[in-house]
PDB file of C-alpha atoms in Angstrom:
ATOM      1  CA  UNK W   1      24.355  -0.252   4.326  1.00 64.00           C
ATOM      2  CA  UNK W   2      22.377   1.686   7.186  1.00 68.00           C
ATOM      3  CA  UNK W   3      22.958   5.070   5.556  1.00 75.00           C
ATOM      4  CA  UNK W   4      22.186   3.471   2.200  1.00 74.00           C
ATOM      5  CA  UNK W   5      18.850   2.045   3.778  1.00 71.00           C
ATOM      6  CA  UNK W   6      17.817   5.410   4.807  1.00 75.00           C
ATOM      7  CA  UNK W   7      18.535   7.061   1.766  1.00 79.00           C
ATOM      8  CA  UNK W   8      16.653   4.427  -0.359  1.00 76.00           C
ATOM      9  CA  UNK W   9      13.777   4.700   1.961  1.00 77.00           C
ATOM     10  CA  UNK W  10      13.328   8.162   1.199  1.00 80.00           C
ATOM     11  CA  UNK W  11      14.229   7.750  -2.679  1.00 82.00           C
ATOM     12  CA  UNK W  12      11.795   4.798  -3.083  1.00 80.00           C
ATOM     13  CA  UNK W  13       8.779   6.850  -1.492  1.00 82.00           C
ATOM     14  CA  UNK W  14       9.497   9.676  -4.189  1.00 86.00           C
ATOM     15  CA  UNK W  15       9.672   6.977  -7.086  1.00 85.00           C
ATOM     16  CA  UNK W  16       6.465   5.392  -6.261  1.00 85.00           C
ATOM     17  CA  UNK W  17       4.919   8.712  -5.637  1.00 87.00           C
ATOM     18  CA  UNK W  18       6.143  10.053  -9.015  1.00 89.00           C
ATOM     19  CA  UNK W  19       5.042   7.031 -10.831  1.00 87.00           C
ATOM     20  CA  UNK W  20       1.516   7.211  -9.741  1.00 88.00           C
ATOM     21  CA  UNK W  21       1.475  11.001 -10.298  1.00 90.00           C
ATOM     22  CA  UNK W  22       2.609  10.166 -13.952  1.00 90.00           C
ATOM     23  CA  UNK W  23      -0.264   7.874 -14.189  1.00 88.00           C
ATOM     24  CA  UNK W  24      -2.752  10.362 -12.869  1.00 90.00           C
ATOM     25  CA  UNK W  25      -1.412  13.188 -15.328  1.00 91.00           C
ATOM     26  CA  UNK W  26      -1.290  10.606 -18.407  1.00 90.00           C
ATOM     27  CA  UNK W  27      -4.278   9.017 -17.808  1.00 89.00           C
ATOM     28  CA  UNK W  28      -6.707  11.861 -16.646  1.00 91.00           C
ATOM     29  CA  UNK W  29      -8.942  11.410 -19.505  1.00 92.00           C
ATOM     30  CA  UNK W  30      -9.627   7.540 -18.554  1.00 91.00           C
ATOM     31  CA  UNK W  31      -9.703   8.283 -14.789  1.00 91.00           C
ATOM     32  CA  UNK W  32     -12.720  10.798 -15.562  1.00 92.00           C
ATOM     33  CA  UNK W  33     -14.528   8.400 -17.735  1.00 91.00           C
ATOM     34  CA  UNK W  34     -14.260   5.722 -14.730  1.00 90.00           C
ATOM     35  CA  UNK W  35     -15.319   8.122 -12.335  1.00 91.00           C
ATOM     36  CA  UNK W  36     -18.215   9.388 -14.501  1.00 91.00           C
ATOM     37  CA  UNK W  37     -19.357   5.744 -14.845  1.00 89.00           C
ATOM     38  CA  UNK W  38     -19.971   5.554 -11.169  1.00 89.00           C
ATOM     39  CA  UNK W  39     -23.126   8.254 -11.997  1.00 90.00           C
ATOM     40  CA  UNK W  40     -24.897   5.552 -13.919  1.00 89.00           C
ATOM     41  CA  UNK W  41     -28.434   4.737 -12.552  1.00 90.00           C
ATOM     42  CA  UNK W  42     -27.491   1.205 -12.184  1.00 89.00           C
ATOM     43  CA  UNK W  43     -24.695   2.127 -10.022  1.00 91.00           C
ATOM     44  CA  UNK W  44     -26.942   4.378  -7.935  1.00 91.00           C
ATOM     45  CA  UNK W  45     -30.380   2.242  -7.451  1.00 88.00           C
ATOM     46  CA  UNK W  46     -33.310   3.781  -5.703  1.00 88.00           C
ATOM     47  CA  UNK W  47     -33.960   1.245  -3.117  1.00 88.00           C
ATOM     48  CA  UNK W  48     -33.336   2.524   0.622  1.00 91.00           C
ATOM     49  CA  UNK W  49     -31.034  -0.675   1.470  1.00 91.00           C
ATOM     50  CA  UNK W  50     -29.081  -0.079  -1.694  1.00 91.00           C
ATOM     51  CA  UNK W  51     -28.475   3.512  -0.930  1.00 93.00           C
ATOM     52  CA  UNK W  52     -27.445   2.716   2.797  1.00 93.00           C
ATOM     53  CA  UNK W  53     -24.970   0.306   1.480  1.00 92.00           C
ATOM     54  CA  UNK W  54     -23.314   3.076  -0.899  1.00 93.00           C
ATOM     55  CA  UNK W  55     -23.560   5.707   1.862  1.00 93.00           C
ATOM     56  CA  UNK W  56     -21.543   3.212   4.205  1.00 93.00           C
ATOM     57  CA  UNK W  57     -18.901   2.587   1.357  1.00 92.00           C
ATOM     58  CA  UNK W  58     -18.578   6.423   0.823  1.00 92.00           C
ATOM     59  CA  UNK W  59     -18.118   6.862   4.802  1.00 94.00           C
ATOM     60  CA  UNK W  60     -15.594   3.961   4.769  1.00 92.00           C
ATOM     61  CA  UNK W  61     -13.612   5.544   2.048  1.00 92.00           C
ATOM     62  CA  UNK W  62     -13.497   8.807   3.915  1.00 92.00           C
ATOM     63  CA  UNK W  63     -12.087   7.238   6.937  1.00 93.00           C
ATOM     64  CA  UNK W  64      -9.494   5.325   4.855  1.00 90.00           C
ATOM     65  CA  UNK W  65      -8.364   8.411   3.444  1.00 91.00           C
ATOM     66  CA  UNK W  66      -8.046  10.382   6.678  1.00 92.00           C
ATOM     67  CA  UNK W  67      -6.552   7.401   8.711  1.00 92.00           C
ATOM     68  CA  UNK W  68      -4.184   6.680   5.922  1.00 89.00           C
ATOM     69  CA  UNK W  69      -3.145  10.183   5.330  1.00 90.00           C
ATOM     70  CA  UNK W  70      -3.002  10.817   9.168  1.00 91.00           C
ATOM     71  CA  UNK W  71      -0.622   8.060   9.422  1.00 90.00           C
ATOM     72  CA  UNK W  72       1.635   9.380   6.821  1.00 89.00           C
ATOM     73  CA  UNK W  73       1.875  12.839   8.769  1.00 90.00           C
ATOM     74  CA  UNK W  74       2.639  11.106  11.901  1.00 90.00           C
ATOM     75  CA  UNK W  75       5.557   9.202  10.341  1.00 87.00           C
ATOM     76  CA  UNK W  76       6.806  12.095   8.956  1.00 88.00           C
ATOM     77  CA  UNK W  77       6.621  14.016  12.357  1.00 89.00           C
ATOM     78  CA  UNK W  78       8.714  11.332  14.151  1.00 86.00           C
ATOM     79  CA  UNK W  79      10.935  11.182  11.060  1.00 84.00           C
ATOM     80  CA  UNK W  80      12.301  14.839  12.249  1.00 87.00           C
ATOM     81  CA  UNK W  81      12.069  14.291  16.248  1.00 89.00           C
ATOM     82  CA  UNK W  82      15.131  12.250  16.019  1.00 86.00           C
ATOM     83  CA  UNK W  83      17.396  14.787  14.343  1.00 87.00           C
ATOM     84  CA  UNK W  84      16.046  17.486  16.871  1.00 90.00           C
ATOM     85  CA  UNK W  85      16.914  15.181  19.832  1.00 89.00           C
ATOM     86  CA  UNK W  86      20.229  14.439  18.486  1.00 87.00           C
ATOM     87  CA  UNK W  87      21.085  18.158  17.844  1.00 88.00           C
ATOM     88  CA  UNK W  88      19.899  19.168  21.195  1.00 89.00           C
ATOM     89  CA  UNK W  89      22.251  16.592  22.822  1.00 89.00           C
ATOM     90  CA  UNK W  90      24.884  17.930  20.547  1.00 86.00           C
ATOM     91  CA  UNK W  91      25.389  14.636  18.456  1.00 86.00           C
ATOM     92  CA  UNK W  92      26.062  14.570  14.858  1.00 84.00           C
ATOM     93  CA  UNK W  93      22.982  14.964  12.678  1.00 84.00           C
ATOM     94  CA  UNK W  94      23.005  13.442   9.044  1.00 83.00           C
ATOM     95  CA  UNK W  95      20.094  14.221   6.390  1.00 83.00           C
ATOM     96  CA  UNK W  96      19.110  11.366   3.927  1.00 82.00           C
ATOM     97  CA  UNK W  97      19.706  14.000   1.115  1.00 82.00           C
ATOM     98  CA  UNK W  98      22.533  15.950   0.037  1.00 81.00           C
ATOM     99  CA  UNK W  99      22.664  19.823   0.508  1.00 81.00           C
ATOM    100  CA  UNK W 100      25.856  21.999   0.461  1.00 83.00           C
ATOM    101  CA  UNK W 101      24.406  23.790   3.860  1.00 82.00           C
ATOM    102  CA  UNK W 102      26.135  23.669   6.882  1.00 82.00           C
ATOM    103  CA  UNK W 103      23.290  22.311   9.049  1.00 82.00           C
ATOM    104  CA  UNK W 104      25.607  22.493  12.165  1.00 83.00           C
ATOM    105  CA  UNK W 105      24.579  26.014  12.248  1.00 86.00           C
ATOM    106  CA  UNK W 106      21.107  26.407  13.919  1.00 87.00           C
ATOM    107  CA  UNK W 107      19.608  28.712  11.166  1.00 89.00           C
ATOM    108  CA  UNK W 108      20.215  26.106   8.684  1.00 89.00           C
ATOM    109  CA  UNK W 109      19.298  23.142  10.737  1.00 89.00           C
ATOM    110  CA  UNK W 110      16.032  24.553  11.061  1.00 90.00           C
ATOM    111  CA  UNK W 111      15.587  25.210   7.419  1.00 90.00           C
ATOM    112  CA  UNK W 112      16.697  21.779   6.356  1.00 89.00           C
ATOM    113  CA  UNK W 113      14.580  20.277   9.225  1.00 90.00           C
ATOM    114  CA  UNK W 114      11.470  22.233   7.985  1.00 91.00           C
ATOM    115  CA  UNK W 115      12.430  21.434   4.142  1.00 90.00           C
ATOM    116  CA  UNK W 116      12.632  17.584   5.217  1.00 88.00           C
ATOM    117  CA  UNK W 117       9.301  17.697   6.966  1.00 90.00           C
ATOM    118  CA  UNK W 118       7.452  19.427   4.147  1.00 91.00           C
ATOM    119  CA  UNK W 119       8.846  17.114   1.346  1.00 89.00           C
ATOM    120  CA  UNK W 120       8.374  13.953   3.126  1.00 89.00           C
ATOM    121  CA  UNK W 121       4.892  14.883   4.131  1.00 91.00           C
ATOM    122  CA  UNK W 122       4.147  15.954   0.959  1.00 91.00           C
ATOM    123  CA  UNK W 123       5.279  12.762  -0.683  1.00 90.00           C
ATOM    124  CA  UNK W 124       3.205  10.893   2.078  1.00 89.00           C
ATOM    125  CA  UNK W 125       0.015  12.608   1.549  1.00 91.00           C
ATOM    126  CA  UNK W 126       0.535  12.213  -2.359  1.00 90.00           C
ATOM    127  CA  UNK W 127       1.041   8.319  -1.948  1.00 88.00           C
ATOM    128  CA  UNK W 128      -1.693   7.803   0.852  1.00 90.00           C
ATOM    129  CA  UNK W 129      -4.228   9.924  -1.363  1.00 91.00           C
ATOM    130  CA  UNK W 130      -3.615   8.137  -4.491  1.00 90.00           C
ATOM    131  CA  UNK W 131      -3.530   4.739  -2.890  1.00 88.00           C
ATOM    132  CA  UNK W 132      -6.726   5.696  -1.170  1.00 90.00           C
ATOM    133  CA  UNK W 133      -8.422   6.321  -4.393  1.00 91.00           C
ATOM    134  CA  UNK W 134      -7.592   3.311  -5.784  1.00 87.00           C
ATOM    135  CA  UNK W 135      -8.785   1.517  -3.025  1.00 87.00           C
ATOM    136  CA  UNK W 136     -12.189   3.306  -3.023  1.00 91.00           C
ATOM    137  CA  UNK W 137     -12.810   2.394  -6.401  1.00 90.00           C
ATOM    138  CA  UNK W 138     -12.399  -1.256  -5.447  1.00 87.00           C
ATOM    139  CA  UNK W 139     -14.367  -1.139  -2.553  1.00 90.00           C
ATOM    140  CA  UNK W 140     -17.096   0.493  -4.620  1.00 91.00           C
ATOM    141  CA  UNK W 141     -16.972  -2.593  -6.954  1.00 88.00           C
ATOM    142  CA  UNK W 142     -17.211  -4.832  -4.226  1.00 89.00           C
ATOM    143  CA  UNK W 143     -20.308  -2.959  -2.744  1.00 91.00           C
ATOM    144  CA  UNK W 144     -21.729  -2.892  -6.394  1.00 91.00           C
ATOM    145  CA  UNK W 145     -21.161  -6.801  -6.489  1.00 90.00           C
ATOM    146  CA  UNK W 146     -22.835  -7.153  -3.067  1.00 89.00           C
ATOM    147  CA  UNK W 147     -25.869  -5.209  -4.599  1.00 90.00           C
ATOM    148  CA  UNK W 148     -26.069  -7.225  -7.771  1.00 91.00           C
ATOM    149  CA  UNK W 149     -25.810 -10.591  -5.701  1.00 88.00           C
ATOM    150  CA  UNK W 150     -28.867  -9.686  -3.491  1.00 89.00           C
ATOM    151  CA  UNK W 151     -30.586  -8.461  -6.653  1.00 88.00           C
ATOM    152  CA  UNK W 152     -30.263 -11.815  -8.129  1.00 89.00           C
ATOM    153  CA  UNK W 153     -31.116 -13.716  -5.062  1.00 86.00           C
ATOM    154  CA  UNK W 154     -34.468 -11.688  -5.057  1.00 85.00           C
ATOM    155  CA  UNK W 155     -34.998 -11.580  -8.657  1.00 87.00           C
ATOM    156  CA  UNK W 156     -38.231 -13.819  -8.679  1.00 87.00           C
ATOM    157  CA  UNK W 157     -39.922 -11.841  -5.751  1.00 88.00           C
ATOM    158  CA  UNK W 158     -38.856  -8.289  -7.525  1.00 86.00           C
ATOM    159  CA  UNK W 159     -40.679  -9.549 -10.783  1.00 88.00           C
ATOM    160  CA  UNK W 160     -43.877 -11.025  -8.836  1.00 89.00           C
ATOM    161  CA  UNK W 161     -44.003  -7.533  -7.139  1.00 88.00           C
ATOM    162  CA  UNK W 162     -43.882  -5.579 -10.262  1.00 87.00           C
ATOM    163  CA  UNK W 163     -46.735  -7.879 -11.722  1.00 88.00           C
ATOM    164  CA  UNK W 164     -48.926  -7.323  -8.665  1.00 89.00           C
ATOM    165  CA  UNK W 165     -48.530  -3.487  -8.667  1.00 87.00           C
ATOM    166  CA  UNK W 166     -49.073  -3.358 -12.654  1.00 87.00           C
ATOM    167  CA  UNK W 167     -51.569  -5.858 -14.133  1.00 81.00           C
ATOM    168  CA  UNK W 168     -50.606  -4.927 -17.380  1.00 84.00           C
ATOM    169  CA  UNK W 169     -46.992  -6.234 -17.085  1.00 84.00           C
ATOM    170  CA  UNK W 170     -46.334 -10.006 -18.241  1.00 87.00           C
ATOM    171  CA  UNK W 171     -44.217 -11.929 -15.611  1.00 85.00           C
ATOM    172  CA  UNK W 172     -41.797 -13.509 -18.127  1.00 85.00           C
ATOM    173  CA  UNK W 173     -41.161 -10.233 -19.804  1.00 87.00           C
ATOM    174  CA  UNK W 174     -40.554  -8.461 -16.341  1.00 87.00           C
ATOM    175  CA  UNK W 175     -38.441 -11.406 -15.447  1.00 88.00           C
ATOM    176  CA  UNK W 176     -36.282 -11.098 -18.494  1.00 88.00           C
ATOM    177  CA  UNK W 177     -35.950  -7.362 -18.281  1.00 87.00           C
ATOM    178  CA  UNK W 178     -34.803  -7.516 -14.616  1.00 89.00           C
ATOM    179  CA  UNK W 179     -32.360 -10.293 -15.534  1.00 92.00           C
ATOM    180  CA  UNK W 180     -30.803  -8.190 -18.490  1.00 89.00           C
ATOM    181  CA  UNK W 181     -30.587  -5.154 -15.901  1.00 89.00           C
ATOM    182  CA  UNK W 182     -28.734  -7.394 -13.627  1.00 90.00           C
ATOM    183  CA  UNK W 183     -26.474  -8.571 -16.593  1.00 90.00           C
ATOM    184  CA  UNK W 184     -25.733  -4.980 -17.553  1.00 90.00           C
ATOM    185  CA  UNK W 185     -24.864  -4.244 -13.949  1.00 89.00           C
ATOM    186  CA  UNK W 186     -22.418  -6.986 -14.018  1.00 91.00           C
ATOM    187  CA  UNK W 187     -20.766  -5.749 -17.144  1.00 88.00           C
ATOM    188  CA  UNK W 188     -20.475  -2.090 -15.809  1.00 90.00           C
ATOM    189  CA  UNK W 189     -18.881  -3.690 -12.800  1.00 89.00           C
ATOM    190  CA  UNK W 190     -16.466  -5.653 -14.998  1.00 87.00           C
ATOM    191  CA  UNK W 191     -15.669  -2.770 -17.140  1.00 88.00           C
ATOM    192  CA  UNK W 192     -14.467  -0.574 -14.030  1.00 88.00           C
ATOM    193  CA  UNK W 193     -12.464  -3.263 -12.910  1.00 85.00           C
ATOM    194  CA  UNK W 194     -10.808  -3.408 -16.269  1.00 85.00           C
ATOM    195  CA  UNK W 195     -10.258   0.337 -16.271  1.00 87.00           C
ATOM    196  CA  UNK W 196      -8.893   0.328 -13.046  1.00 85.00           C
ATOM    197  CA  UNK W 197      -6.494  -2.478 -13.985  1.00 82.00           C
ATOM    198  CA  UNK W 198      -5.504  -0.719 -17.500  1.00 85.00           C
ATOM    199  CA  UNK W 199      -4.844   2.466 -15.656  1.00 87.00           C
ATOM    200  CA  UNK W 200      -3.003   1.547 -12.796  1.00 84.00           C
ATOM    201  CA  UNK W 201      -1.649  -1.910 -13.361  1.00 79.00           C
ATOM    202  CA  UNK W 202       1.941  -0.754 -13.999  1.00 78.00           C
ATOM    203  CA  UNK W 203       1.984   1.624 -10.951  1.00 79.00           C
ATOM    204  CA  UNK W 204       0.655  -1.149  -8.569  1.00 74.00           C
ATOM    205  CA  UNK W 205       3.277  -3.542  -9.776  1.00 74.00           C
ATOM    206  CA  UNK W 206       5.947  -1.008  -9.137  1.00 76.00           C
ATOM    207  CA  UNK W 207       4.351  -0.574  -5.378  1.00 74.00           C
ATOM    208  CA  UNK W 208       4.469  -4.149  -4.895  1.00 70.00           C
ATOM    209  CA  UNK W 209       8.064  -4.291  -5.893  1.00 71.00           C
ATOM    210  CA  UNK W 210       9.032  -1.221  -3.950  1.00 74.00           C
ATOM    211  CA  UNK W 211       7.147  -2.078  -0.882  1.00 69.00           C
ATOM    212  CA  UNK W 212       8.850  -5.554  -0.770  1.00 66.00           C
ATOM    213  CA  UNK W 213      12.020  -3.995  -0.832  1.00 68.00           C
ATOM    214  CA  UNK W 214      11.404  -1.465   1.793  1.00 66.00           C
ATOM    215  CA  UNK W 215      10.256  -4.455   4.139  1.00 62.00           C
ATOM    216  CA  UNK W 216      13.360  -6.511   3.463  1.00 60.00           C
ATOM    217  CA  UNK W 217      15.570  -3.527   3.841  1.00 62.00           C
ATOM    218  CA  UNK W 218      13.815  -2.782   7.244  1.00 59.00           C
ATOM    219  CA  UNK W 219      14.610  -6.444   8.143  1.00 57.00           C
ATOM    220  CA  UNK W 220      18.025  -6.095   7.207  1.00 57.00           C
ATOM    221  CA  UNK W 221      18.606  -3.215   9.683  1.00 56.00           C
ATOM    222  CA  UNK W 222      17.431  -5.876  12.136  1.00 53.00           C
ATOM    223  CA  UNK W 223      19.843  -8.317  11.572  1.00 53.00           C
ATOM    224  CA  UNK W 224      23.296  -8.239  13.125  1.00 50.00           C
ATOM    225  CA  UNK W 225      23.926 -11.928  14.376  1.00 58.00           C
ATOM    226  CA  UNK W 226      26.939 -12.265  12.227  1.00 57.00           C
ATOM    227  CA  UNK W 227      28.556  -9.126  13.692  1.00 63.00           C
ATOM    228  CA  UNK W 228      27.838 -10.593  17.145  1.00 66.00           C
ATOM    229  CA  UNK W 229      30.025 -13.593  16.000  1.00 71.00           C
ATOM    230  CA  UNK W 230      33.009 -11.564  15.070  1.00 73.00           C
ATOM    231  CA  UNK W 231      32.566  -9.211  18.040  1.00 73.00           C
ATOM    232  CA  UNK W 232      32.926 -12.219  20.357  1.00 74.00           C
ATOM    233  CA  UNK W 233      35.884 -13.676  18.551  1.00 77.00           C
ATOM    234  CA  UNK W 234      37.378 -10.142  18.738  1.00 79.00           C
ATOM    235  CA  UNK W 235      37.737  -9.950  22.303  1.00 80.00           C
ATOM    236  CA  UNK W 236      40.691 -11.104  24.276  1.00 79.00           C
ATOM    237  CA  UNK W 237      39.528 -14.516  24.995  1.00 79.00           C
ATOM    238  CA  UNK W 238      42.827 -16.158  24.856  1.00 82.00           C
ATOM    239  CA  UNK W 239      43.692 -15.329  28.441  1.00 77.00           C
ATOM    240  CA  UNK W 240      39.777 -16.010  29.759  1.00 81.00           C
ATOM    241  CA  UNK W 241      39.348 -19.128  31.987  1.00 84.00           C
ATOM    242  CA  UNK W 242      38.063 -22.507  30.256  1.00 86.00           C
ATOM    243  CA  UNK W 243      34.826 -22.361  31.591  1.00 81.00           C
ATOM    244  CA  UNK W 244      34.005 -18.819  30.155  1.00 79.00           C
ATOM    245  CA  UNK W 245      35.348 -19.981  26.676  1.00 81.00           C
ATOM    246  CA  UNK W 246      32.869 -22.642  26.660  1.00 83.00           C
ATOM    247  CA  UNK W 247      30.321 -20.081  27.412  1.00 83.00           C
ATOM    248  CA  UNK W 248      31.444 -17.980  24.488  1.00 77.00           C
ATOM    249  CA  UNK W 249      31.261 -20.887  22.224  1.00 83.00           C
ATOM    250  CA  UNK W 250      27.637 -21.476  23.252  1.00 81.00           C
ATOM    251  CA  UNK W 251      26.900 -17.738  22.576  1.00 76.00           C
ATOM    252  CA  UNK W 252      28.477 -17.769  19.049  1.00 76.00           C
ATOM    253  CA  UNK W 253      26.522 -20.990  18.055  1.00 78.00           C
ATOM    254  CA  UNK W 254      23.406 -19.382  19.207  1.00 70.00           C
ATOM    255  CA  UNK W 255      24.303 -15.929  17.275  1.00 66.00           C
ATOM    256  CA  UNK W 256      24.596 -17.908  14.040  1.00 71.00           C
ATOM    257  CA  UNK W 257      20.722 -18.361  14.108  1.00 65.00           C
ATOM    258  CA  UNK W 258      19.820 -15.387  12.198  1.00 59.00           C
ATOM    259  CA  UNK W 259      17.301 -12.723  13.682  1.00 54.00           C
ATOM    260  CA  UNK W 260      14.937 -12.739  10.960  1.00 56.00           C
ATOM    261  CA  UNK W 261      11.557 -11.177  11.326  1.00 53.00           C
ATOM    262  CA  UNK W 262       8.599 -12.652   9.613  1.00 56.00           C
ATOM    263  CA  UNK W 263       5.546 -11.552   8.460  1.00 50.00           C
ATOM    264  CA  UNK W 264       2.471 -13.203  10.453  1.00 51.00           C
ATOM    265  CA  UNK W 265       5.321 -15.676  11.790  1.00 56.00           C
ATOM    266  CA  UNK W 266       5.530 -17.441   8.346  1.00 58.00           C
ATOM    267  CA  UNK W 267       7.003 -15.393   5.646  1.00 59.00           C
ATOM    268  CA  UNK W 268      10.760 -14.066   6.455  1.00 61.00           C
ATOM    269  CA  UNK W 269      11.761 -10.824   5.326  1.00 54.00           C
ATOM    270  CA  UNK W 270      15.013 -11.482   3.440  1.00 60.00           C
ATOM    271  CA  UNK W 271      16.354 -11.051   0.091  1.00 60.00           C
ATOM    272  CA  UNK W 272      15.150 -14.207  -1.146  1.00 68.00           C
ATOM    273  CA  UNK W 273      11.527 -13.095   0.095  1.00 66.00           C
ATOM    274  CA  UNK W 274      11.924  -9.881  -1.829  1.00 63.00           C
ATOM    275  CA  UNK W 275      12.915 -11.889  -5.131  1.00 69.00           C
ATOM    276  CA  UNK W 276       9.736 -13.737  -4.475  1.00 70.00           C
ATOM    277  CA  UNK W 277       7.648 -10.782  -3.929  1.00 67.00           C
ATOM    278  CA  UNK W 278       9.037  -9.607  -7.164  1.00 65.00           C
ATOM    279  CA  UNK W 279       8.275 -12.755  -9.000  1.00 71.00           C
ATOM    280  CA  UNK W 280       4.791 -13.097  -7.739  1.00 68.00           C
ATOM    281  CA  UNK W 281       4.030  -9.529  -8.451  1.00 63.00           C
ATOM    282  CA  UNK W 282       5.149  -9.920 -12.126  1.00 64.00           C
ATOM    283  CA  UNK W 283       3.114 -13.265 -12.377  1.00 71.00           C
ATOM    284  CA  UNK W 284      -0.229 -11.441 -10.784  1.00 59.00           C
ATOM    285  CA  UNK W 285       0.290  -8.597 -13.109  1.00 57.00           C
ATOM    286  CA  UNK W 286       0.692 -10.927 -16.164  1.00 67.00           C
ATOM    287  CA  UNK W 287      -2.452 -13.052 -15.407  1.00 64.00           C
ATOM    288  CA  UNK W 288      -4.398  -9.887 -14.906  1.00 55.00           C
ATOM    289  CA  UNK W 289      -3.638  -8.550 -18.169  1.00 60.00           C
ATOM    290  CA  UNK W 290      -4.085 -12.002 -19.981  1.00 67.00           C
ATOM    291  CA  UNK W 291      -7.673 -12.028 -18.263  1.00 57.00           C
ATOM    292  CA  UNK W 292      -9.171  -8.404 -19.070  1.00 51.00           C
TER     293      UNK W 292
END
């Protein structure tokens, strides 16, 4: 199971990357339309405070991309450190992928190590870059909603200012015009969100499911209480003193309590949790599809 977990970690990272790449390839035109819509004047209003919010959003998106991709590179670097340490100590090294090369030889070992680092880093950067893109679009929608909310809060004041600056304007008409602009702004934000859901809804569902599986498999690698009970029972306890046997019973009873890590000390990472994540992910996906 430990070997299976290592292989599945790598395989599922490739599956999520390929899934999202297919979405980007097959929906390239829709993605271009969604990005082009962000150039609309209502998305780029001229007020200084509005432009400051948009600039802050762009900077935050850049930091997210760099930090997320950097984490992937660091993870892949750590991925190859342990094989190097094992090889330097003369211990057997197993790569989580099949090859017909004899990596016990230094030349082939270096080749496979570099190949592993290149592939995993490429997949990691691909995953994080595409995830950061989706997160940036969502962040843009959040910023636009904040701008829209502030425009609505100041709607009367803005209409009054326009009338004061231009005596030919009629207050009621100016108010209606500004209100219609807010409605159109909200419609465009909703349309961007709908496009994001239509394009990436399926890949997000796959990401949720695989992410939950990876977390639960990581938890599995930490759970070994049942083996502790077996190990205690397997010792030569028959000839041990009675006091020592009682201590063994206490240890076995304590080991029956599973070492199960939890998210936020609330949600245990287990097979049942993984099934629950799958059900919740599909329910969330179905609700979004019905309300688009």
